mmCIF file with all atom_site columns, C-alpha atoms in Angstrom:
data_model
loop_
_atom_site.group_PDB
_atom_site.id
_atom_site.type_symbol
_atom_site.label_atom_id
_atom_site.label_alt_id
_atom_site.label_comp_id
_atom_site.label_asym_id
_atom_site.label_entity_id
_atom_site.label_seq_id
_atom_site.pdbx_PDB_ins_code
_atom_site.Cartn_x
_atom_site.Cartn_y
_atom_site.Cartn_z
_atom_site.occupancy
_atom_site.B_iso_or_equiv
_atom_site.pdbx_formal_charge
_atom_site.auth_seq_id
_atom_site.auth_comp_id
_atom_site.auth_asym_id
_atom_site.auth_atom_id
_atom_site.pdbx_PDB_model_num
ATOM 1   C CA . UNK A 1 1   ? 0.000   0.000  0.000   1.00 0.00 ? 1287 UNK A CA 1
ATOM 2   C CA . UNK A 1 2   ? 3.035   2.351  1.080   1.00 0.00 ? 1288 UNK A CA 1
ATOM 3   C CA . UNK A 1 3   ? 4.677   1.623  -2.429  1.00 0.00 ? 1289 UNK A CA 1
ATOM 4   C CA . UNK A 1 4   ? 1.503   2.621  -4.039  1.00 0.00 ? 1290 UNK A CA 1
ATOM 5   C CA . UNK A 1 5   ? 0.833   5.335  -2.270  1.00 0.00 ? 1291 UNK A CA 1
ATOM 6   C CA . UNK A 1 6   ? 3.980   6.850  -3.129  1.00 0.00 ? 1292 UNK A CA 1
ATOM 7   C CA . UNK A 1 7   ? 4.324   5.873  -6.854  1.00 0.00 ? 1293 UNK A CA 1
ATOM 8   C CA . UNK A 1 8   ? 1.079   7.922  -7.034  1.00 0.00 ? 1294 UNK A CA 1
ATOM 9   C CA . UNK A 1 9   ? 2.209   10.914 -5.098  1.00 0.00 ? 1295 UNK A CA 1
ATOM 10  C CA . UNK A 1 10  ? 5.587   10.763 -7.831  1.00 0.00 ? 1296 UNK A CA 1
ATOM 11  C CA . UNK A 1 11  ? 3.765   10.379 -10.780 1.00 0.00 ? 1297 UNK A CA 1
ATOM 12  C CA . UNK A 1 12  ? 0.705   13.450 -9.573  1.00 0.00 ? 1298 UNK A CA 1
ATOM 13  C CA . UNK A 1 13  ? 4.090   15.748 -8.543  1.00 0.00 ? 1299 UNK A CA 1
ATOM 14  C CA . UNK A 1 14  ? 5.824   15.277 -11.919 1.00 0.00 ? 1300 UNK A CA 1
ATOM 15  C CA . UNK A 1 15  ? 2.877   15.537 -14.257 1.00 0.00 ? 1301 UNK A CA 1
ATOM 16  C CA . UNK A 1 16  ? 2.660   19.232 -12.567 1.00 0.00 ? 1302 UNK A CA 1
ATOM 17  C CA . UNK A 1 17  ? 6.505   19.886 -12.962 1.00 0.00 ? 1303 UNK A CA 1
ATOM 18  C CA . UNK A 1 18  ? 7.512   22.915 -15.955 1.00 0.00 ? 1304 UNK A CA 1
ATOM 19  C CA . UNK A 1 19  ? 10.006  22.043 -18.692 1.00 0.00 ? 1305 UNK A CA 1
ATOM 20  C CA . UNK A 1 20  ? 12.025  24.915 -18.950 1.00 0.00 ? 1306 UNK A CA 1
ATOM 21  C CA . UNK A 1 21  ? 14.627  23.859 -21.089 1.00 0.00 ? 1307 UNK A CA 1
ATOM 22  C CA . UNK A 1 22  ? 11.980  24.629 -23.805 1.00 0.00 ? 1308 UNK A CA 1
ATOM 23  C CA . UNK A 1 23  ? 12.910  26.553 -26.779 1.00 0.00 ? 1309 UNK A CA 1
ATOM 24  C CA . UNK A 1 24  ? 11.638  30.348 -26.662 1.00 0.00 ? 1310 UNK A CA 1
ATOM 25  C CA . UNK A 1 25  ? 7.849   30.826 -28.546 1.00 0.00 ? 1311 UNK A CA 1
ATOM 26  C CA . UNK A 1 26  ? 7.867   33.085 -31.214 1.00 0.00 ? 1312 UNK A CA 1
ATOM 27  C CA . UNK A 1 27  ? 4.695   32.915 -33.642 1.00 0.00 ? 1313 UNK A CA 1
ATOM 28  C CA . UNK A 1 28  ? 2.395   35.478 -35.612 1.00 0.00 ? 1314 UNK A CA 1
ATOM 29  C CA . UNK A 1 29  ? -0.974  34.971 -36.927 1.00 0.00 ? 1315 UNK A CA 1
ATOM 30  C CA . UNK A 1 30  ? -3.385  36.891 -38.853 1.00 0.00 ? 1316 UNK A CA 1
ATOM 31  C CA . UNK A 1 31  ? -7.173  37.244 -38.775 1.00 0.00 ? 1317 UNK A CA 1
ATOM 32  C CA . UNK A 1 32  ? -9.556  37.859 -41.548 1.00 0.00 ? 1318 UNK A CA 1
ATOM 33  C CA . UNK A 1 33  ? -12.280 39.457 -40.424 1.00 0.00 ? 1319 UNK A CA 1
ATOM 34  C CA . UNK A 1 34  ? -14.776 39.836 -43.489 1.00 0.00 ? 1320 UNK A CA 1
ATOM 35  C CA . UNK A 1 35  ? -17.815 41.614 -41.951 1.00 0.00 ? 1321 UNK A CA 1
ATOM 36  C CA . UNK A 1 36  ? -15.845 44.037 -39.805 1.00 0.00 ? 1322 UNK A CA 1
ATOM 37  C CA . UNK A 1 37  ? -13.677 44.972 -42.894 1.00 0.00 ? 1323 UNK A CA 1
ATOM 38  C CA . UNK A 1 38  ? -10.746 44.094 -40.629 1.00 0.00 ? 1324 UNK A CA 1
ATOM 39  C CA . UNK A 1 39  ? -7.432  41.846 -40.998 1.00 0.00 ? 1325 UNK A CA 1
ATOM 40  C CA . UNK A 1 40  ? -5.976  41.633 -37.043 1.00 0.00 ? 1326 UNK A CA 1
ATOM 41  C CA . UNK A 1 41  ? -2.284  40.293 -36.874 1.00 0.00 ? 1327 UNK A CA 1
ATOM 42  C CA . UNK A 1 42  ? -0.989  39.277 -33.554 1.00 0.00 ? 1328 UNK A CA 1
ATOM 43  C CA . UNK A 1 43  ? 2.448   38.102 -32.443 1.00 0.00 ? 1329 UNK A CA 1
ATOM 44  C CA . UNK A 1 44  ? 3.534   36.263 -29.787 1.00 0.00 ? 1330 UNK A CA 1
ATOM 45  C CA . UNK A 1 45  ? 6.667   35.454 -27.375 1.00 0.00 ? 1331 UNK A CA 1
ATOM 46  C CA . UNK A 1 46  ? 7.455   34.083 -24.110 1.00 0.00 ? 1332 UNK A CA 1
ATOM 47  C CA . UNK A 1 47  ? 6.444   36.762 -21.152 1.00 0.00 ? 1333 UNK A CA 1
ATOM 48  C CA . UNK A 1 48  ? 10.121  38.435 -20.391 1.00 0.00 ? 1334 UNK A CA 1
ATOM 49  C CA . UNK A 1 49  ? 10.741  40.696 -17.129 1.00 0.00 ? 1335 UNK A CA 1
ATOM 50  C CA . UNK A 1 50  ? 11.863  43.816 -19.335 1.00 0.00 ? 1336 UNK A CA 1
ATOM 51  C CA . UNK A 1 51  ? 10.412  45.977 -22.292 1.00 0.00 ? 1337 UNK A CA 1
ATOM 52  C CA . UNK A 1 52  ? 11.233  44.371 -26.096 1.00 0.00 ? 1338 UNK A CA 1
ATOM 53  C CA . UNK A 1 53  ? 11.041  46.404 -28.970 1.00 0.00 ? 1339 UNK A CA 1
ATOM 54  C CA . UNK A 1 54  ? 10.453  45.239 -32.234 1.00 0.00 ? 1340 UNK A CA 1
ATOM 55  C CA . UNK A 1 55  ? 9.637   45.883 -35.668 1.00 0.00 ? 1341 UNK A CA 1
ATOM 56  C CA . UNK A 1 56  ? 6.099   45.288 -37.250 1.00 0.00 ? 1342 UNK A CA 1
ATOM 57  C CA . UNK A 1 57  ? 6.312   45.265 -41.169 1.00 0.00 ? 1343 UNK A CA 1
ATOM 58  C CA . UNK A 1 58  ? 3.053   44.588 -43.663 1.00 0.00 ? 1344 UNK A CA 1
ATOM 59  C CA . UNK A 1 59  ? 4.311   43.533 -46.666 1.00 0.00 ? 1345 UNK A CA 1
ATOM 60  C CA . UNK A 1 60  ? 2.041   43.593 -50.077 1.00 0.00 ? 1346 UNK A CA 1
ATOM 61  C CA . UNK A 1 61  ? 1.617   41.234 -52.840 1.00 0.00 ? 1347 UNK A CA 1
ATOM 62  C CA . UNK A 1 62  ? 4.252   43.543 -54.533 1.00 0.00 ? 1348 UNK A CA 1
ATOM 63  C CA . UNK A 1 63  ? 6.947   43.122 -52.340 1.00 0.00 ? 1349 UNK A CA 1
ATOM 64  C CA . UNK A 1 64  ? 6.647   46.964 -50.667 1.00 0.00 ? 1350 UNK A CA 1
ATOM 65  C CA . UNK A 1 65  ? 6.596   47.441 -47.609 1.00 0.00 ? 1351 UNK A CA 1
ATOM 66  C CA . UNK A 1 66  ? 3.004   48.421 -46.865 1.00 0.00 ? 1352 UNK A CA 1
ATOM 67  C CA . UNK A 1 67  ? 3.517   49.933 -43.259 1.00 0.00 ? 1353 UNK A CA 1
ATOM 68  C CA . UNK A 1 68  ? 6.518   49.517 -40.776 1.00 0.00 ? 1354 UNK A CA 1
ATOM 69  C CA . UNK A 1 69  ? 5.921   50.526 -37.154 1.00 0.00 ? 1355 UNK A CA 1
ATOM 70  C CA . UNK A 1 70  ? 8.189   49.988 -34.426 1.00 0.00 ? 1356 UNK A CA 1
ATOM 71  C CA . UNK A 1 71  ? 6.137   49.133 -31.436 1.00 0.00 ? 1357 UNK A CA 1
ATOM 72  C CA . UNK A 1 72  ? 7.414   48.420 -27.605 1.00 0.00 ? 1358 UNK A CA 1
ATOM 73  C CA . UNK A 1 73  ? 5.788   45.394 -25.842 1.00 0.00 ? 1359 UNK A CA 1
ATOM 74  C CA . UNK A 1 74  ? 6.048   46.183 -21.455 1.00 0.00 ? 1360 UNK A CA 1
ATOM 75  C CA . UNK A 1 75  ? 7.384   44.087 -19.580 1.00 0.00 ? 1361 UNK A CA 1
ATOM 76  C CA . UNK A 1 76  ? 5.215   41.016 -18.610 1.00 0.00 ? 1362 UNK A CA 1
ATOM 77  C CA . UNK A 1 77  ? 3.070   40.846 -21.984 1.00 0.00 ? 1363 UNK A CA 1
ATOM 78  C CA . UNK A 1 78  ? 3.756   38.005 -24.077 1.00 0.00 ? 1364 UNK A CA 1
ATOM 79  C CA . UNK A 1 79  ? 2.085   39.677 -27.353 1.00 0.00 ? 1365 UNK A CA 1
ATOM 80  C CA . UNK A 1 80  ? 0.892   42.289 -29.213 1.00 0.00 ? 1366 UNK A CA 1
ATOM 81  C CA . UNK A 1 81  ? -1.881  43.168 -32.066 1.00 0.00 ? 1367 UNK A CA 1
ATOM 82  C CA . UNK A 1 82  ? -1.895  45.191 -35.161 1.00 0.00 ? 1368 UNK A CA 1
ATOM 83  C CA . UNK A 1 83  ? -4.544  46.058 -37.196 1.00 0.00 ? 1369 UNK A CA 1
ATOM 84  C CA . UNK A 1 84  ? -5.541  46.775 -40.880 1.00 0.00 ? 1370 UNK A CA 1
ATOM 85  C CA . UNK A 1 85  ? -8.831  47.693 -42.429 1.00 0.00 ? 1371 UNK A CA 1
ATOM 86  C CA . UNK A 1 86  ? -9.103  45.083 -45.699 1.00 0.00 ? 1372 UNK A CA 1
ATOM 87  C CA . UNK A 1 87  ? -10.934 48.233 -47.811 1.00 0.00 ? 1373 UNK A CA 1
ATOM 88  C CA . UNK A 1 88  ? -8.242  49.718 -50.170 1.00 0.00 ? 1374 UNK A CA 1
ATOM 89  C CA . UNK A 1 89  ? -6.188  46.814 -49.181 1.00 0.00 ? 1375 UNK A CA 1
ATOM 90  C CA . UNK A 1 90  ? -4.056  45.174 -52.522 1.00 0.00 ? 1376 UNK A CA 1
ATOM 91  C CA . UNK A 1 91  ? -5.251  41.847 -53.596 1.00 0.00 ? 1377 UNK A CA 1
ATOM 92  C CA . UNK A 1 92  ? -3.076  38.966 -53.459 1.00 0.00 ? 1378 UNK A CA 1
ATOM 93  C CA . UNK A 1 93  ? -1.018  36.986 -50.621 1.00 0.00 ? 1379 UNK A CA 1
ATOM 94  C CA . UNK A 1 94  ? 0.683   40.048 -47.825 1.00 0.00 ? 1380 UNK A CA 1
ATOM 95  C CA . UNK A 1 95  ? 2.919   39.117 -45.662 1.00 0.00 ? 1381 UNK A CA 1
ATOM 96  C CA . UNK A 1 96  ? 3.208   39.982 -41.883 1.00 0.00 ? 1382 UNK A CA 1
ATOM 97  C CA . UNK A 1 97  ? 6.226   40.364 -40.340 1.00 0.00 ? 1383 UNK A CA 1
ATOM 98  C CA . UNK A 1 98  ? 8.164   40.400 -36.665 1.00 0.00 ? 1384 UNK A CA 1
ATOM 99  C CA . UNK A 1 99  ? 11.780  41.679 -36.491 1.00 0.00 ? 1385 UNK A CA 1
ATOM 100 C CA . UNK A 1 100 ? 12.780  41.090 -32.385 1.00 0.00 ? 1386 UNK A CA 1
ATOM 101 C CA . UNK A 1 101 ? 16.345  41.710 -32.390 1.00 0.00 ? 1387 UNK A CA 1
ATOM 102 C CA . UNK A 1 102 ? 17.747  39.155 -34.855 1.00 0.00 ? 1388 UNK A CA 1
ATOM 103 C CA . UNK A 1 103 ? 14.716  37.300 -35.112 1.00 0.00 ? 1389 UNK A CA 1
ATOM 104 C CA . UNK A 1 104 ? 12.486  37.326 -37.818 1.00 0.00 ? 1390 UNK A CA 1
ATOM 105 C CA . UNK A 1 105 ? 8.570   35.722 -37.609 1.00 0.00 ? 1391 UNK A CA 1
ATOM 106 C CA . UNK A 1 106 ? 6.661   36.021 -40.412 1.00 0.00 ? 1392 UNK A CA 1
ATOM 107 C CA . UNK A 1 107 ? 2.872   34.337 -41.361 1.00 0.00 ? 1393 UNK A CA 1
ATOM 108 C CA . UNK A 1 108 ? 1.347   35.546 -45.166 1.00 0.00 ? 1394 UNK A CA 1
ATOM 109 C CA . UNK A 1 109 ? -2.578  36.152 -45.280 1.00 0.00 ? 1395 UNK A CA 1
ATOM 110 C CA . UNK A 1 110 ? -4.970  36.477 -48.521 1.00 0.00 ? 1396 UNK A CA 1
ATOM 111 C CA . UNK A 1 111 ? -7.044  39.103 -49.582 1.00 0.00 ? 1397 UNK A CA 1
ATOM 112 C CA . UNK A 1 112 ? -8.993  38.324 -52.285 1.00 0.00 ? 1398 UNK A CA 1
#
């Protein structure tokens, strides 16, 4: 009884351990949003104790760069949103891109 007793207080205290030899989480994603004439981009990274600044681009079918911000995400937050209205918007795949330090996320979205 002892032995079981303790195999299941080992196995309930390790399946609540964290991994944190995990690599860091950098994604982006973009939203479509038809009836609110809206495309909302978001990107993600692990929650870090100071500010990170990085580099939003939108890039069009064309290859221009469509709109490059520079935007600050405090200490803490793990992500951050941008958004687009679709009217007046190029047709074709765009890009959306994340420049944090020397790493680059990118996800590509369709207008059609």
């Amino acid at each position: 009884m002892k032995k079981l007793l303790s195999s299941l207080l080992l196995v309930s205290t390790m399946s609540f351990c964290e991994t944190f030899d995990e690599a860091p989480l950098y994604s982006a994603d973009c939203l479509i949003l038809q009836d609110e004439n809206s495309i909302i981009c978001k990107y993600e990274h692990e929650r870090l104790e100071e500010d990170i600044k990085i580099t939003v681009k939108w890039i069009a079918p064309n290859g221009e760069i469509s709109r490059q911000r520079d935007i600050v995400i405090p200490a803490g937050h793990g992500s951050v949103y941008d958004f687009r209205y679709i009217e007046g918007r190029e047709k074709g795949i765009w890009k959306f891109k994340v420049t944090e330090g020397d790493i680059e996320t990118e996800t590509s979205f369709s207008i059609e």
